[in-house]
């Protein structure tokens, strides 16, 4: 039971390490291996079998079938030609092979005769100094997993999301690795979902920043000025991308945790419930992001509309004030011969005084009514 108690700590890195993963992968491979192969290793009794030189997938599988254990092969963006030999060696279903090569698949779990095919969407937060209308907030990738009785194959797409660190952590726990390929599948699922949690926290900070700006005390004429709606819309699009990765994965995790499967160790299966629980909470959080951004966007548009109405009201008020001297100047600009005020000594100061008085009276009235 010590393996079970330590399972979470072994497969779950800190959120900081998730966000700082560089995505680099091993390059010490045999030139005879397909260029897409990142690592190929045999695990027996929970330990990695040390070999004189890197193994090819064919050699690893032949050794496993002769001596026992399981082989874990990691690939990065293989072509159809590079993956066809491995697919034939391990008897992978053609439909699953096609999905693994082409990528851009939705998260899912498919069962074939002798293997499970699982698709995970990885999410990585893109650091940025300031959120703009063109900022990329989340970056997606994919990890496809083939789980068999004596093999585990990962096919990774995207520049980030390396599994090398996870592989090393698993190798440090022989008791866990002794459970076979299903332990690796759980570790990857937990790793991916923990990545969702880290990204959700970072996205929450971005949403809080936008929300603060929308409802900040920086005001003009007593009405908050709205921020650029394109920034809010861009963040909403990124949250939608996040939701597309999280929501479809919930059902596969529930199946792995609730339905007995021949290829999943019973001791490992119940810990998929923990992954499904965390995934459900992330899904609720992401749905909350979407609803909150809708409210922020509506509030921002309402503020912009109120500000425009206020501007129009001020423009109308000043136009009403300016109309008085405009009318007076227009009347006396006609230069009729019989205008008594033209020859009156006090005509000019009186007319100017009346004009100023009317302008001041209109200004005071409009300001008292909140128009200025």
Short mmCIF file of C-alpha atoms in Angstrom, two decimals:
data_model
loop_
_atom_site.label_atom_id
_atom_site.label_comp_id
_atom_site.label_asym_id
_atom_site.label_seq_id
_atom_site.Cartn_x
_atom_site.Cartn_y
_atom_site.Cartn_z
CA UNK A 1 0.00 0.00 0.00
CA UNK A 2 2.98 2.35 0.25
CA UNK A 3 3.01 2.54 -3.56
CA UNK A 4 -0.62 3.62 -3.55
CA UNK A 5 -0.03 6.29 -0.89
CA UNK A 6 2.92 7.72 -2.78
CA UNK A 7 1.32 7.46 -6.22
CA UNK A 8 0.07 11.02 -6.29
CA UNK A 9 3.38 12.53 -5.27
CA UNK A 10 5.31 10.53 -7.85
CA UNK A 11 3.25 11.34 -10.92
CA UNK A 12 2.17 14.86 -10.01
CA UNK A 13 4.80 17.59 -10.48
CA UNK A 14 4.42 21.04 -8.98
CA UNK A 15 2.50 23.66 -10.91
CA UNK A 16 5.63 25.75 -11.25
CA UNK A 17 7.51 22.92 -12.92
CA UNK A 18 4.59 22.37 -15.29
CA UNK A 19 4.76 25.93 -16.49
CA UNK A 20 8.53 25.89 -16.86
CA UNK A 21 8.78 22.66 -18.86
CA UNK A 22 10.87 23.48 -21.91
CA UNK A 23 9.59 20.57 -23.97
CA UNK A 24 13.08 19.29 -24.78
CA UNK A 25 13.46 15.58 -25.37
CA UNK A 26 16.26 13.03 -25.50
CA UNK A 27 18.48 13.10 -28.55
CA UNK A 28 20.75 10.20 -27.59
CA UNK A 29 19.16 7.66 -29.87
CA UNK A 30 20.52 5.22 -32.37
CA UNK A 31 20.69 6.61 -35.94
CA UNK A 32 19.08 3.39 -37.12
CA UNK A 33 15.88 4.24 -35.27
CA UNK A 34 13.15 6.37 -36.88
CA UNK A 35 13.91 10.06 -36.32
CA UNK A 36 10.60 10.50 -34.49
CA UNK A 37 11.57 8.10 -31.69
CA UNK A 38 12.42 10.09 -28.56
CA UNK A 39 13.10 7.15 -26.25
CA UNK A 40 12.67 3.39 -26.31
CA UNK A 41 13.16 1.39 -23.12
CA UNK A 42 12.29 -1.93 -21.53
CA UNK A 43 10.95 -2.07 -17.97
CA UNK A 44 11.05 -5.28 -15.99
CA UNK A 45 10.04 -5.63 -12.33
CA UNK A 46 9.67 -1.85 -12.13
CA UNK A 47 13.19 -1.02 -13.30
CA UNK A 48 14.55 0.15 -16.61
CA UNK A 49 16.65 -2.50 -18.30
CA UNK A 50 20.11 -1.10 -19.01
CA UNK A 51 21.44 -1.90 -22.48
CA UNK A 52 24.78 -1.31 -24.16
CA UNK A 53 23.18 0.79 -26.89
CA UNK A 54 19.78 2.35 -27.54
CA UNK A 55 17.20 -0.23 -28.56
CA UNK A 56 15.08 -0.10 -31.67
CA UNK A 57 11.35 -0.75 -31.19
CA UNK A 58 11.71 -4.11 -32.94
CA UNK A 59 14.57 -5.19 -30.67
CA UNK A 60 12.76 -3.98 -27.56
CA UNK A 61 9.56 -5.84 -28.39
CA UNK A 62 11.44 -9.04 -29.25
CA UNK A 63 13.26 -8.87 -25.91
CA UNK A 64 10.04 -8.25 -23.98
CA UNK A 65 8.26 -11.19 -25.57
CA UNK A 66 11.21 -13.40 -24.74
CA UNK A 67 12.10 -12.20 -21.22
CA UNK A 68 8.96 -10.42 -19.97
CA UNK A 69 8.31 -6.86 -18.85
CA UNK A 70 6.98 -4.10 -21.06
CA UNK A 71 8.40 -1.60 -23.53
CA UNK A 72 7.70 2.13 -23.45
CA UNK A 73 8.29 3.95 -26.72
CA UNK A 74 8.00 7.71 -27.01
CA UNK A 75 7.60 9.43 -30.38
CA UNK A 76 7.37 13.08 -31.38
CA UNK A 77 5.34 14.01 -34.46
CA UNK A 78 6.07 10.86 -36.49
CA UNK A 79 5.29 10.68 -40.17
CA UNK A 80 3.16 7.88 -41.58
CA UNK A 81 6.27 6.12 -42.90
CA UNK A 82 8.08 6.42 -39.55
CA UNK A 83 5.14 5.06 -37.59
CA UNK A 84 4.03 2.31 -39.95
CA UNK A 85 6.80 -0.09 -38.93
CA UNK A 86 6.08 0.37 -35.20
CA UNK A 87 2.34 0.02 -35.81
CA UNK A 88 2.89 -3.25 -37.64
CA UNK A 89 5.25 -4.57 -34.97
CA UNK A 90 2.75 -3.95 -32.16
CA UNK A 91 -0.41 -4.73 -34.13
CA UNK A 92 -1.99 -1.29 -33.70
CA UNK A 93 -5.37 -0.66 -35.29
CA UNK A 94 -5.16 1.30 -38.58
CA UNK A 95 -7.78 3.82 -37.49
CA UNK A 96 -5.88 4.61 -34.29
CA UNK A 97 -2.63 4.84 -36.25
CA UNK A 98 -4.20 7.32 -38.66
CA UNK A 99 -5.42 9.48 -35.77
CA UNK A 100 -2.01 9.38 -34.08
CA UNK A 101 -0.18 10.51 -37.22
CA UNK A 102 -2.60 13.19 -38.35
CA UNK A 103 -3.20 14.67 -34.88
CA UNK A 104 -5.81 17.41 -34.24
CA UNK A 105 -8.03 14.85 -32.56
CA UNK A 106 -10.54 15.45 -29.83
CA UNK A 107 -9.80 13.81 -26.44
CA UNK A 108 -11.18 10.29 -26.41
CA UNK A 109 -10.74 6.68 -25.32
CA UNK A 110 -11.11 3.84 -27.83
CA UNK A 111 -10.82 0.13 -27.11
CA UNK A 112 -9.49 -2.29 -29.66
CA UNK A 113 -8.83 -6.03 -29.37
CA UNK A 114 -5.48 -5.92 -27.64
CA UNK A 115 -4.95 -2.25 -26.88
CA UNK A 116 -6.44 1.01 -25.64
CA UNK A 117 -6.05 4.22 -27.60
CA UNK A 118 -6.27 7.42 -25.56
CA UNK A 119 -6.00 11.00 -26.79
CA UNK A 120 -5.10 13.83 -24.42
CA UNK A 121 -5.05 17.53 -25.27
CA UNK A 122 -2.19 19.26 -23.50
CA UNK A 123 -2.55 22.93 -22.55
CA UNK A 124 0.33 25.31 -21.85
CA UNK A 125 0.05 28.86 -20.64
CA UNK A 126 1.81 31.43 -22.82
CA UNK A 127 3.50 34.05 -20.68
CA UNK A 128 2.87 37.66 -21.74
CA UNK A 129 3.66 41.05 -20.24
CA UNK A 130 0.31 42.53 -21.20
CA UNK A 131 -2.87 41.06 -22.59
CA UNK A 132 -3.62 42.49 -26.04
CA UNK A 133 -6.18 41.82 -28.74
CA UNK A 134 -3.70 39.43 -30.40
CA UNK A 135 -2.21 37.77 -27.32
CA UNK A 136 -1.93 33.99 -27.32
CA UNK A 137 -2.95 32.88 -23.85
CA UNK A 138 -2.95 29.09 -24.19
CA UNK A 139 -1.06 26.78 -26.50
CA UNK A 140 -2.38 23.31 -27.22
CA UNK A 141 -0.66 20.06 -28.03
CA UNK A 142 -1.60 16.39 -28.08
CA UNK A 143 -0.45 13.17 -26.50
CA UNK A 144 -1.76 9.91 -27.95
CA UNK A 145 -1.25 6.77 -25.88
CA UNK A 146 -1.39 3.14 -27.01
CA UNK A 147 -1.72 0.83 -24.00
CA UNK A 148 -1.15 -2.88 -24.49
CA UNK A 149 -0.40 -5.88 -22.33
CA UNK A 150 3.36 -5.54 -22.74
CA UNK A 151 3.83 -2.19 -24.42
CA UNK A 152 3.06 1.49 -24.01
CA UNK A 153 3.50 3.93 -26.90
CA UNK A 154 3.17 7.71 -26.66
CA UNK A 155 2.88 9.92 -29.72
CA UNK A 156 3.30 13.60 -28.92
CA UNK A 157 2.39 16.56 -31.12
CA UNK A 158 3.35 20.13 -30.31
CA UNK A 159 6.55 21.87 -29.29
CA UNK A 160 5.88 21.56 -25.57
CA UNK A 161 4.59 18.87 -23.23
CA UNK A 162 7.68 16.68 -23.01
CA UNK A 163 7.22 13.47 -21.02
CA UNK A 164 10.90 13.01 -20.28
CA UNK A 165 10.64 14.42 -16.74
CA UNK A 166 7.61 12.24 -16.06
CA UNK A 167 9.47 9.17 -17.32
CA UNK A 168 12.37 9.89 -14.97
CA UNK A 169 10.03 10.31 -12.00
CA UNK A 170 8.35 7.00 -12.75
CA UNK A 171 11.72 5.28 -13.04
CA UNK A 172 12.45 6.46 -9.52
CA UNK A 173 9.48 4.43 -8.24
CA UNK A 174 9.99 0.77 -9.22
CA UNK A 175 6.98 -0.37 -7.19
CA UNK A 176 4.71 1.80 -9.30
CA UNK A 177 6.27 0.86 -12.63
CA UNK A 178 5.91 -2.79 -11.71
CA UNK A 179 2.16 -2.34 -12.22
CA UNK A 180 2.83 -2.17 -15.95
CA UNK A 181 1.59 0.06 -18.79
CA UNK A 182 -1.59 1.08 -16.96
CA UNK A 183 0.52 2.85 -14.34
CA UNK A 184 2.15 4.90 -17.08
CA UNK A 185 -1.26 5.74 -18.56
CA UNK A 186 -2.47 7.00 -15.19
CA UNK A 187 0.70 9.02 -14.69
CA UNK A 188 0.25 10.76 -18.05
CA UNK A 189 -3.45 11.44 -17.40
CA UNK A 190 -2.63 12.91 -14.00
CA UNK A 191 0.23 14.93 -15.51
CA UNK A 192 -2.04 16.39 -18.20
CA UNK A 193 -4.84 17.27 -15.76
CA UNK A 194 -2.38 18.91 -13.37
CA UNK A 195 -1.29 21.00 -16.33
CA UNK A 196 -4.92 22.08 -16.73
CA UNK A 197 -5.00 23.18 -13.09
CA UNK A 198 -1.86 25.28 -13.50
CA UNK A 199 -3.18 26.91 -16.68
CA UNK A 200 -6.57 27.58 -15.06
CA UNK A 201 -4.87 29.48 -12.24
CA UNK A 202 -2.89 31.58 -14.74
CA UNK A 203 -5.96 32.30 -16.88
CA UNK A 204 -7.82 33.31 -13.72
CA UNK A 205 -5.16 35.99 -13.15
CA UNK A 206 -5.71 37.33 -16.69
CA UNK A 207 -9.47 37.45 -16.19
CA UNK A 208 -9.04 39.21 -12.84
CA UNK A 209 -6.82 41.78 -14.54
CA UNK A 210 -9.38 42.49 -17.25
CA UNK A 211 -12.20 42.59 -14.72
CA UNK A 212 -10.28 45.10 -12.60
CA UNK A 213 -9.72 47.32 -15.62
CA UNK A 214 -13.37 47.23 -16.62
CA UNK A 215 -14.57 48.17 -13.14
CA UNK A 216 -11.61 50.34 -12.15
CA UNK A 217 -12.16 53.77 -10.54
CA UNK A 218 -10.52 55.50 -13.52
CA UNK A 219 -13.50 57.49 -14.72
CA UNK A 220 -14.34 60.38 -16.94
CA UNK A 221 -17.26 62.53 -15.98
CA UNK A 222 -18.41 60.01 -13.42
CA UNK A 223 -18.81 57.09 -15.88
CA UNK A 224 -16.23 54.29 -16.21
CA UNK A 225 -14.66 54.14 -19.63
CA UNK A 226 -14.66 50.66 -21.18
CA UNK A 227 -11.48 48.81 -22.12
CA UNK A 228 -10.77 47.45 -25.57
CA UNK A 229 -13.46 44.84 -26.20
CA UNK A 230 -11.12 42.97 -28.55
CA UNK A 231 -8.94 42.04 -25.56
CA UNK A 232 -11.89 40.49 -23.76
CA UNK A 233 -13.01 38.68 -26.89
CA UNK A 234 -9.52 37.30 -27.48
CA UNK A 235 -9.38 35.98 -23.91
CA UNK A 236 -12.80 34.42 -24.42
CA UNK A 237 -11.55 32.64 -27.55
CA UNK A 238 -8.58 31.26 -25.62
CA UNK A 239 -10.87 30.03 -22.85
CA UNK A 240 -12.98 28.31 -25.51
CA UNK A 241 -9.85 26.51 -26.74
CA UNK A 242 -9.19 25.47 -23.15
CA UNK A 243 -12.74 24.15 -22.80
CA UNK A 244 -12.39 22.06 -25.96
CA UNK A 245 -9.46 20.26 -24.34
CA UNK A 246 -11.05 19.70 -20.94
CA UNK A 247 -14.70 18.85 -21.57
CA UNK A 248 -14.36 15.82 -23.90
CA UNK A 249 -11.78 14.17 -21.62
CA UNK A 250 -14.16 13.80 -18.68
CA UNK A 251 -16.03 10.80 -20.11
CA UNK A 252 -12.85 8.80 -20.92
CA UNK A 253 -11.55 9.37 -17.38
CA UNK A 254 -14.87 8.20 -15.94
CA UNK A 255 -14.72 5.05 -18.08
CA UNK A 256 -11.17 4.32 -16.94
CA UNK A 257 -12.15 4.76 -13.31
CA UNK A 258 -15.51 2.97 -13.30
CA UNK A 259 -15.50 0.24 -15.94
CA UNK A 260 -13.29 -2.83 -15.43
CA UNK A 261 -10.80 -3.18 -18.26
CA UNK A 262 -8.51 -6.08 -18.99
CA UNK A 263 -5.50 -3.86 -19.67
CA UNK A 264 -5.90 -1.66 -16.55
CA UNK A 265 -4.53 -2.91 -13.25
CA UNK A 266 -7.30 -2.84 -10.57
CA UNK A 267 -4.97 -1.12 -8.09
CA UNK A 268 -4.35 1.66 -10.62
CA UNK A 269 -7.91 1.92 -11.92
CA UNK A 270 -9.40 3.38 -8.76
CA UNK A 271 -6.89 6.23 -8.90
CA UNK A 272 -8.32 7.35 -12.18
CA UNK A 273 -11.25 8.54 -10.05
CA UNK A 274 -8.96 11.13 -8.51
CA UNK A 275 -7.98 12.32 -11.99
CA UNK A 276 -11.63 12.44 -13.07
CA UNK A 277 -12.52 14.43 -9.96
CA UNK A 278 -9.83 17.03 -10.58
CA UNK A 279 -10.80 17.19 -14.24
CA UNK A 280 -14.45 17.81 -13.31
CA UNK A 281 -13.41 20.69 -11.06
CA UNK A 282 -11.29 22.21 -13.83
CA UNK A 283 -14.22 21.89 -16.22
CA UNK A 284 -16.46 23.75 -13.79
CA UNK A 285 -13.79 26.43 -13.45
CA UNK A 286 -13.45 26.83 -17.21
CA UNK A 287 -17.22 27.04 -17.65
CA UNK A 288 -17.20 29.71 -14.97
CA UNK A 289 -14.52 31.59 -16.91
CA UNK A 290 -16.74 31.58 -19.98
CA UNK A 291 -19.76 32.92 -18.11
CA UNK A 292 -17.67 35.53 -16.28
CA UNK A 293 -16.13 36.78 -19.52
CA UNK A 294 -19.61 37.08 -21.03
CA UNK A 295 -20.64 39.26 -18.09
CA UNK A 296 -17.45 41.33 -18.31
CA UNK A 297 -17.91 41.84 -22.04
CA UNK A 298 -21.54 42.92 -21.60
CA UNK A 299 -20.58 45.28 -18.76
CA UNK A 300 -17.78 46.75 -20.85
CA UNK A 301 -20.09 47.34 -23.82
CA UNK A 302 -22.68 48.88 -21.51
CA UNK A 303 -20.06 51.23 -20.06
CA UNK A 304 -18.92 52.22 -23.53
CA UNK A 305 -22.53 52.92 -24.53
CA UNK A 306 -23.12 55.02 -21.41
CA UNK A 307 -19.91 56.94 -22.06
CA UNK A 308 -20.95 57.63 -25.65
CA UNK A 309 -24.36 58.85 -24.49
CA UNK A 310 -22.66 61.10 -21.96
CA UNK A 311 -20.40 62.54 -24.64
CA UNK A 312 -23.37 63.19 -26.90
CA UNK A 313 -25.20 64.89 -24.04
CA UNK A 314 -22.23 67.17 -23.37
CA UNK A 315 -21.87 67.99 -27.04
CA UNK A 316 -25.60 68.84 -27.21
CA UNK A 317 -25.33 71.01 -24.08
CA UNK A 318 -22.43 73.05 -25.42
CA UNK A 319 -24.18 73.36 -28.76
CA UNK A 320 -27.20 74.85 -26.91
CA UNK A 321 -24.95 77.35 -25.13
CA UNK A 322 -23.13 78.34 -28.29
CA UNK A 323 -26.47 78.78 -30.08
CA UNK A 324 -27.21 81.99 -28.10
CA UNK A 325 -24.22 84.07 -29.27
CA UNK A 326 -24.55 82.49 -32.69
CA UNK A 327 -28.13 83.72 -32.96
CA UNK A 328 -27.29 87.22 -31.70
CA UNK A 329 -24.30 87.54 -34.03
CA UNK A 330 -26.42 86.25 -36.86
CA UNK A 331 -29.12 88.84 -36.27
CA UNK A 332 -26.76 91.81 -36.07
CA UNK A 333 -24.63 90.44 -38.85
CA UNK A 334 -27.47 91.16 -41.29
CA UNK A 335 -26.62 94.93 -41.14
CA UNK A 336 -30.13 96.31 -41.73
CA UNK A 337 -30.19 100.08 -41.94
CA UNK A 338 -33.06 100.55 -39.51
CA UNK A 339 -31.71 98.74 -36.40
CA UNK A 340 -32.03 101.16 -33.44
CA UNK A 341 -29.31 99.40 -31.42
CA UNK A 342 -26.71 100.15 -34.07
CA UNK A 343 -26.81 103.86 -33.30
CA UNK A 344 -27.43 103.56 -29.55
CA UNK A 345 -24.42 104.40 -27.40
CA UNK A 346 -24.98 101.49 -25.00
CA UNK A 347 -26.26 99.02 -27.59
CA UNK A 348 -23.09 96.90 -27.84
CA UNK A 349 -22.41 96.44 -24.08
CA UNK A 350 -26.09 95.74 -23.42
CA UNK A 351 -26.33 93.09 -26.14
CA UNK A 352 -23.05 91.48 -25.00
CA UNK A 353 -24.24 91.49 -21.40
CA UNK A 354 -27.52 89.86 -22.34
CA UNK A 355 -25.69 87.23 -24.42
CA UNK A 356 -23.28 86.38 -21.61
CA UNK A 357 -26.10 86.26 -19.06
CA UNK A 358 -28.13 83.88 -21.20
CA UNK A 359 -25.09 81.63 -21.80
CA UNK A 360 -24.30 81.51 -18.08
CA UNK A 361 -27.92 80.78 -17.22
CA UNK A 362 -28.14 77.92 -19.69
CA UNK A 363 -24.79 76.54 -18.48
CA UNK A 364 -25.90 76.61 -14.84
CA UNK A 365 -29.21 74.93 -15.66
CA UNK A 366 -27.58 72.16 -17.69
CA UNK A 367 -24.94 71.53 -15.03
CA UNK A 368 -27.56 71.37 -12.29
CA UNK A 369 -29.39 68.71 -14.31
CA UNK A 370 -26.22 66.67 -14.83
CA UNK A 371 -25.75 67.37 -18.49
CA UNK A 372 -22.34 68.96 -17.99
#
